[in-house]
Short mmCIF file of C-alpha atoms in Angstrom, two decimals:
data_model
loop_
_atom_site.label_atom_id
_atom_site.label_comp_id
_atom_site.label_asym_id
_atom_site.label_seq_id
_atom_site.Cartn_x
_atom_site.Cartn_y
_atom_site.Cartn_z
CA GLY A 1311 172.31 -69.05 52.54
CA ASP A 1312 173.26 -66.20 54.86
CA HIS A 1313 176.81 -64.94 54.54
CA ALA A 1314 176.51 -62.76 57.65
CA GLY A 1315 179.62 -62.97 59.79
CA ARG A 1316 181.61 -64.89 57.17
CA PRO A 1317 184.26 -62.95 55.27
CA PHE A 1318 184.36 -63.26 51.50
CA PRO A 1319 187.59 -64.66 50.07
CA ALA A 1320 189.90 -62.16 48.40
CA ASN A 1321 189.56 -63.94 45.09
CA VAL A 1322 186.63 -66.11 44.12
CA SER A 1323 185.80 -68.07 41.03
CA LEU A 1324 182.80 -66.57 39.22
CA ARG A 1325 180.09 -68.86 37.99
CA ASP A 1326 177.97 -68.28 34.93
CA CYS A 1327 175.21 -65.77 35.71
CA ARG A 1328 172.59 -68.20 34.42
CA ALA A 1329 173.62 -70.99 36.80
CA PRO A 1330 170.87 -72.88 38.68
CA PHE A 1331 169.00 -70.90 41.30
CA ALA A 1332 170.46 -72.75 44.28
CA SER A 1333 174.04 -72.01 43.37
CA LEU A 1334 173.29 -68.38 42.58
CA ALA A 1335 171.58 -67.87 45.90
CA LEU A 1336 174.67 -69.10 47.71
CA ARG A 1337 177.23 -67.45 45.48
CA PRO A 1338 179.12 -64.47 46.97
CA TYR A 1339 179.57 -61.21 45.12
CA GLY A 1340 182.14 -61.08 42.40
CA ARG A 1341 185.69 -60.12 43.42
CA LEU A 1342 185.58 -57.07 45.69
CA ILE A 1343 188.77 -55.02 45.58
CA ALA A 1344 187.50 -52.84 48.43
CA ALA A 1345 184.36 -52.65 50.53
CA SER A 1346 182.06 -49.96 51.86
CA ARG A 1347 180.16 -49.90 55.12
CA VAL A 1348 176.36 -49.88 54.95
CA LEU A 1349 174.77 -47.77 57.67
CA ARG A 1350 171.48 -48.74 59.26
CA PRO A 1351 168.72 -46.18 58.66
CA ARG A 1352 166.51 -45.12 61.56
CA SER A 1353 163.31 -45.91 59.71
CA SER A 1354 162.30 -47.78 56.61
CA GLY A 1355 160.79 -44.72 54.91
CA ILE A 1356 158.75 -46.98 52.61
CA SER A 1357 155.51 -45.64 51.18
CA ARG A 1358 153.20 -48.06 49.37
CA LEU A 1359 150.69 -46.84 46.80
CA LYS A 1360 147.58 -48.86 46.11
CA SER A 1361 147.24 -49.44 42.40
CA ALA A 1362 145.44 -51.73 40.04
CA ARG A 1363 148.88 -52.59 38.69
CA ILE A 1364 149.72 -54.57 41.85
CA ALA A 1365 147.89 -57.50 40.31
CA GLY A 1366 150.99 -58.12 38.23
CA ARG A 1367 153.08 -58.47 41.38
CA ILE A 1368 151.27 -61.52 42.75
CA ARG A 1369 153.36 -64.70 42.56
CA LEU A 1370 151.38 -67.92 42.41
CA LYS A 1371 152.33 -70.72 44.79
CA GLY A 1372 154.86 -73.02 43.17
CA ALA A 1373 155.83 -70.46 40.51
CA PRO A 1374 159.56 -69.75 40.12
CA MET A 1375 160.79 -66.72 42.06
CA SER A 1376 161.71 -63.60 40.11
CA ALA A 1377 165.33 -63.13 39.10
CA VAL A 1378 166.97 -59.70 39.33
CA ALA A 1379 169.62 -58.04 37.16
CA VAL A 1380 171.46 -55.08 38.70
CA LEU A 1381 172.85 -52.99 35.83
CA VAL A 1382 176.30 -51.58 36.55
CA ALA A 1383 178.13 -48.82 34.67
CA ASP A 1384 181.32 -47.01 35.60
CA GLY A 1385 180.55 -44.34 38.19
CA PHE A 1386 177.85 -46.31 40.04
CA GLU A 1387 177.18 -45.55 43.71
CA THR A 1388 178.76 -48.38 45.71
CA ILE A 1389 176.27 -48.78 48.55
CA GLU A 1390 173.18 -48.32 46.37
CA CYS A 1391 174.42 -51.09 44.08
CA LEU A 1392 175.85 -53.67 46.46
CA THR A 1393 173.28 -53.33 49.24
CA MET A 1394 170.65 -54.52 46.77
CA VAL A 1395 172.70 -57.59 45.87
CA ASP A 1396 173.49 -58.38 49.51
CA VAL A 1397 169.90 -58.12 50.73
CA LEU A 1398 168.40 -60.10 47.85
CA ARG A 1399 170.92 -62.93 48.17
CA ARG A 1400 170.31 -63.08 51.93
CA GLY A 1401 166.62 -63.38 51.06
CA GLY A 1402 167.26 -66.28 48.67
CA VAL A 1403 166.60 -64.31 45.48
CA ARG A 1404 168.60 -64.99 42.33
CA VAL A 1405 170.42 -61.75 41.47
CA SER A 1406 173.21 -60.95 39.01
CA LEU A 1407 175.54 -57.98 38.77
CA VAL A 1408 175.47 -57.15 35.06
CA SER A 1409 178.19 -54.89 33.66
CA THR A 1410 177.14 -52.55 30.86
CA MET A 1411 180.81 -51.92 30.15
CA SER A 1412 182.92 -53.82 27.59
CA THR A 1413 184.21 -56.17 30.33
CA ARG A 1414 182.86 -57.53 33.60
CA ASP A 1415 184.91 -54.95 35.52
CA ALA A 1416 183.41 -51.65 36.69
CA VAL A 1417 184.60 -48.79 38.92
CA SER A 1418 182.31 -46.94 41.32
CA SER A 1419 182.09 -43.19 41.82
CA GLN A 1420 184.14 -43.81 44.98
CA GLN A 1421 186.86 -45.52 42.88
CA ILE A 1422 185.98 -48.98 44.20
CA GLU A 1423 186.52 -51.69 41.60
CA ILE A 1424 184.27 -54.73 41.29
CA THR A 1425 184.03 -57.65 38.91
CA CYS A 1426 180.42 -58.32 37.91
CA ASP A 1427 178.89 -61.73 37.26
CA CYS A 1428 178.52 -61.09 33.53
CA THR A 1429 178.30 -58.42 30.85
CA LEU A 1430 175.11 -57.20 29.23
CA GLU A 1431 175.93 -59.16 26.08
CA GLU A 1432 176.16 -62.41 28.07
CA VAL A 1433 172.68 -62.17 29.57
CA ASP A 1434 169.38 -63.55 28.32
CA PHE A 1435 166.95 -61.06 29.88
CA ASP A 1436 164.06 -63.42 29.23
CA ASP A 1437 165.33 -65.15 32.38
CA TYR A 1438 164.86 -62.01 34.48
CA ASP A 1439 161.78 -60.25 35.87
CA TYR A 1440 163.45 -57.27 37.49
CA ILE A 1441 166.15 -54.78 36.55
CA VAL A 1442 167.70 -52.45 39.12
CA LEU A 1443 169.31 -49.13 38.23
CA PRO A 1444 171.77 -47.88 40.86
CA GLY A 1445 172.44 -44.17 41.15
CA GLY A 1446 175.74 -42.37 41.39
CA LEU A 1447 177.48 -40.10 38.92
CA PRO A 1448 178.51 -40.54 36.25
CA GLY A 1449 177.00 -44.03 36.63
CA ALA A 1450 173.38 -43.00 36.06
CA THR A 1451 174.47 -40.81 33.14
CA ASN A 1452 176.34 -43.74 31.60
CA LEU A 1453 173.26 -45.95 31.93
CA ARG A 1454 171.09 -43.28 30.29
CA ARG A 1455 173.48 -42.91 27.34
CA ASP A 1456 173.44 -46.67 26.65
CA GLU A 1457 170.59 -47.38 24.21
CA ARG A 1458 170.66 -51.07 25.18
CA VAL A 1459 169.87 -50.06 28.75
CA CYS A 1460 167.14 -47.66 27.65
CA ASN A 1461 165.48 -50.40 25.61
CA LEU A 1462 165.58 -52.73 28.60
CA VAL A 1463 164.11 -50.07 30.88
CA ARG A 1464 161.25 -49.47 28.44
CA GLU A 1465 160.54 -53.20 28.18
CA PHE A 1466 160.72 -53.94 31.92
CA ALA A 1467 158.70 -50.86 32.91
CA THR A 1468 155.98 -51.93 30.48
CA LYS A 1469 155.92 -55.69 31.01
CA LYS A 1470 157.97 -56.57 34.10
CA HIS A 1471 159.55 -54.63 37.00
CA VAL A 1472 162.04 -51.78 37.41
CA ALA A 1473 163.69 -50.41 40.55
CA ALA A 1474 165.79 -47.23 40.47
CA ILE A 1475 167.50 -45.14 43.14
CA CYS A 1476 169.04 -41.67 43.56
CA ALA A 1477 169.73 -40.13 40.12
CA ALA A 1478 168.57 -43.22 38.21
CA PRO A 1479 164.78 -42.56 38.42
CA SER A 1480 165.45 -39.59 36.12
CA ILE A 1481 166.05 -42.18 33.38
CA LEU A 1482 162.46 -43.36 33.78
CA GLY A 1483 161.26 -39.77 33.60
CA GLU A 1484 163.27 -38.97 30.47
CA LEU A 1485 161.93 -42.09 28.76
CA GLY A 1486 158.34 -41.05 29.52
CA LEU A 1487 157.68 -44.00 31.82
CA LEU A 1488 156.41 -42.11 34.87
CA VAL A 1489 153.18 -40.70 33.43
CA GLY A 1490 150.41 -41.32 35.96
CA ARG A 1491 152.93 -42.58 38.52
CA ARG A 1492 154.33 -41.48 41.85
CA ALA A 1493 158.10 -41.69 42.26
CA THR A 1494 161.07 -40.19 44.05
CA CYS A 1495 164.72 -39.45 43.30
CA PHE A 1496 167.67 -37.45 44.58
CA PRO A 1497 166.70 -33.75 44.86
CA GLY A 1498 167.21 -31.94 41.57
CA PHE A 1499 166.86 -35.02 39.37
CA ASP A 1500 163.07 -34.75 39.20
CA LYS A 1501 163.12 -32.23 36.35
CA SER A 1502 162.17 -34.98 33.91
CA PHE A 1503 159.23 -36.10 36.09
CA PRO A 1504 155.71 -35.28 34.92
CA ALA A 1505 153.83 -32.75 37.08
CA GLY A 1506 152.59 -34.36 40.28
CA THR A 1507 154.90 -37.39 40.06
CA PHE A 1508 157.55 -36.42 42.62
CA ALA A 1509 156.53 -37.91 45.97
CA GLY A 1510 159.10 -36.26 48.26
CA GLU A 1511 162.61 -36.75 49.58
CA LYS A 1512 164.23 -39.33 51.88
CA THR A 1513 161.82 -42.10 51.02
CA VAL A 1514 161.10 -45.24 48.99
CA ILE A 1515 158.03 -45.30 46.75
CA VAL A 1516 156.36 -48.49 45.53
CA ASP A 1517 153.94 -47.80 42.68
CA GLY A 1518 152.86 -50.99 40.97
CA ASN A 1519 155.78 -52.51 39.10
CA ILE A 1520 158.10 -49.53 39.61
CA ILE A 1521 160.02 -48.91 42.84
CA THR A 1522 162.08 -45.76 43.36
CA ALA A 1523 164.24 -44.43 46.19
CA SER A 1524 165.72 -41.01 46.88
CA GLY A 1525 169.35 -41.72 47.69
CA MET A 1526 172.08 -43.74 49.38
CA GLY A 1527 170.52 -43.27 52.83
CA GLN A 1528 167.53 -45.26 51.56
CA ALA A 1529 169.60 -48.09 50.05
CA LEU A 1530 168.61 -50.62 52.72
CA PRO A 1531 164.84 -49.92 52.79
CA PHE A 1532 164.96 -49.78 48.97
CA ALA A 1533 166.49 -53.27 48.81
CA LEU A 1534 164.02 -54.57 51.40
CA ALA A 1535 161.13 -53.16 49.36
CA VAL A 1536 162.31 -55.07 46.29
CA LEU A 1537 162.80 -58.23 48.37
CA GLY A 1538 159.29 -57.87 49.80
CA ASP A 1539 157.82 -57.40 46.34
CA ILE A 1540 159.48 -60.59 45.13
CA ALA A 1541 159.56 -62.92 48.13
CA GLY A 1542 157.04 -61.48 50.58
CA GLU A 1543 157.12 -60.02 54.07
CA ARG A 1544 158.33 -63.24 55.74
CA ALA A 1545 161.53 -63.06 53.69
CA VAL A 1546 161.93 -59.39 54.64
CA GLU A 1547 161.49 -60.14 58.35
CA LYS A 1548 164.04 -62.96 58.15
CA VAL A 1549 166.63 -60.66 56.61
CA ARG A 1550 165.85 -57.83 59.04
CA GLU A 1551 166.35 -60.27 61.92
CA GLY A 1552 169.60 -61.56 60.43
CA ILE A 1553 171.13 -58.10 60.13
CA GLN A 1554 169.79 -56.84 63.48
CA LEU A 1555 167.54 -54.19 61.91
#
């Protein structure tokens, strides 16, 4: 369902992050203590790279839609994280905010507190096809230092799908997962990228099963790129229409 125009209640009851698809699609975020405003970019800035790996992105008719886990650590960038959740839920995609902290609570780099749907320990990642790594500092650093997260990134980059924005693509570079790829990140965080990998600033890059974006200004096209990869262009156009983009 589309929550556009309907305010979220101040306190909501969280459901289990592995609830049936229908209820997850309609479920609001966790409890938001404060909110940030998402600005509309002037252009999508999405670049698509043709690759033999796109074969793995084709969803057969009747097959269950991919589920997405957004990994959240203290110091995450608010808009990069929550725009992804908002857009995917508007598009009917099952998505969970997954705290990598010891509790479901996390604090953004802008000191905005959220309660996630579940912790990392509560999730069966066999149920998910995508992980998303928001940027922000020290959020991206905290993700990189968590070996559980690194193991998940290695697994999903090899067998499933990974999306990362701002400083977070540097995690992929440091783990050696961008060899032979094209990717972007916030300027200065490409030091771990192999030669020839960095594809420029202020953009979103789709290369097979890895999607990267350069920063907060690309949060909306980044989320739409992930939605399009999962649910197709019709879902993207429906969301764009619904948010007057």
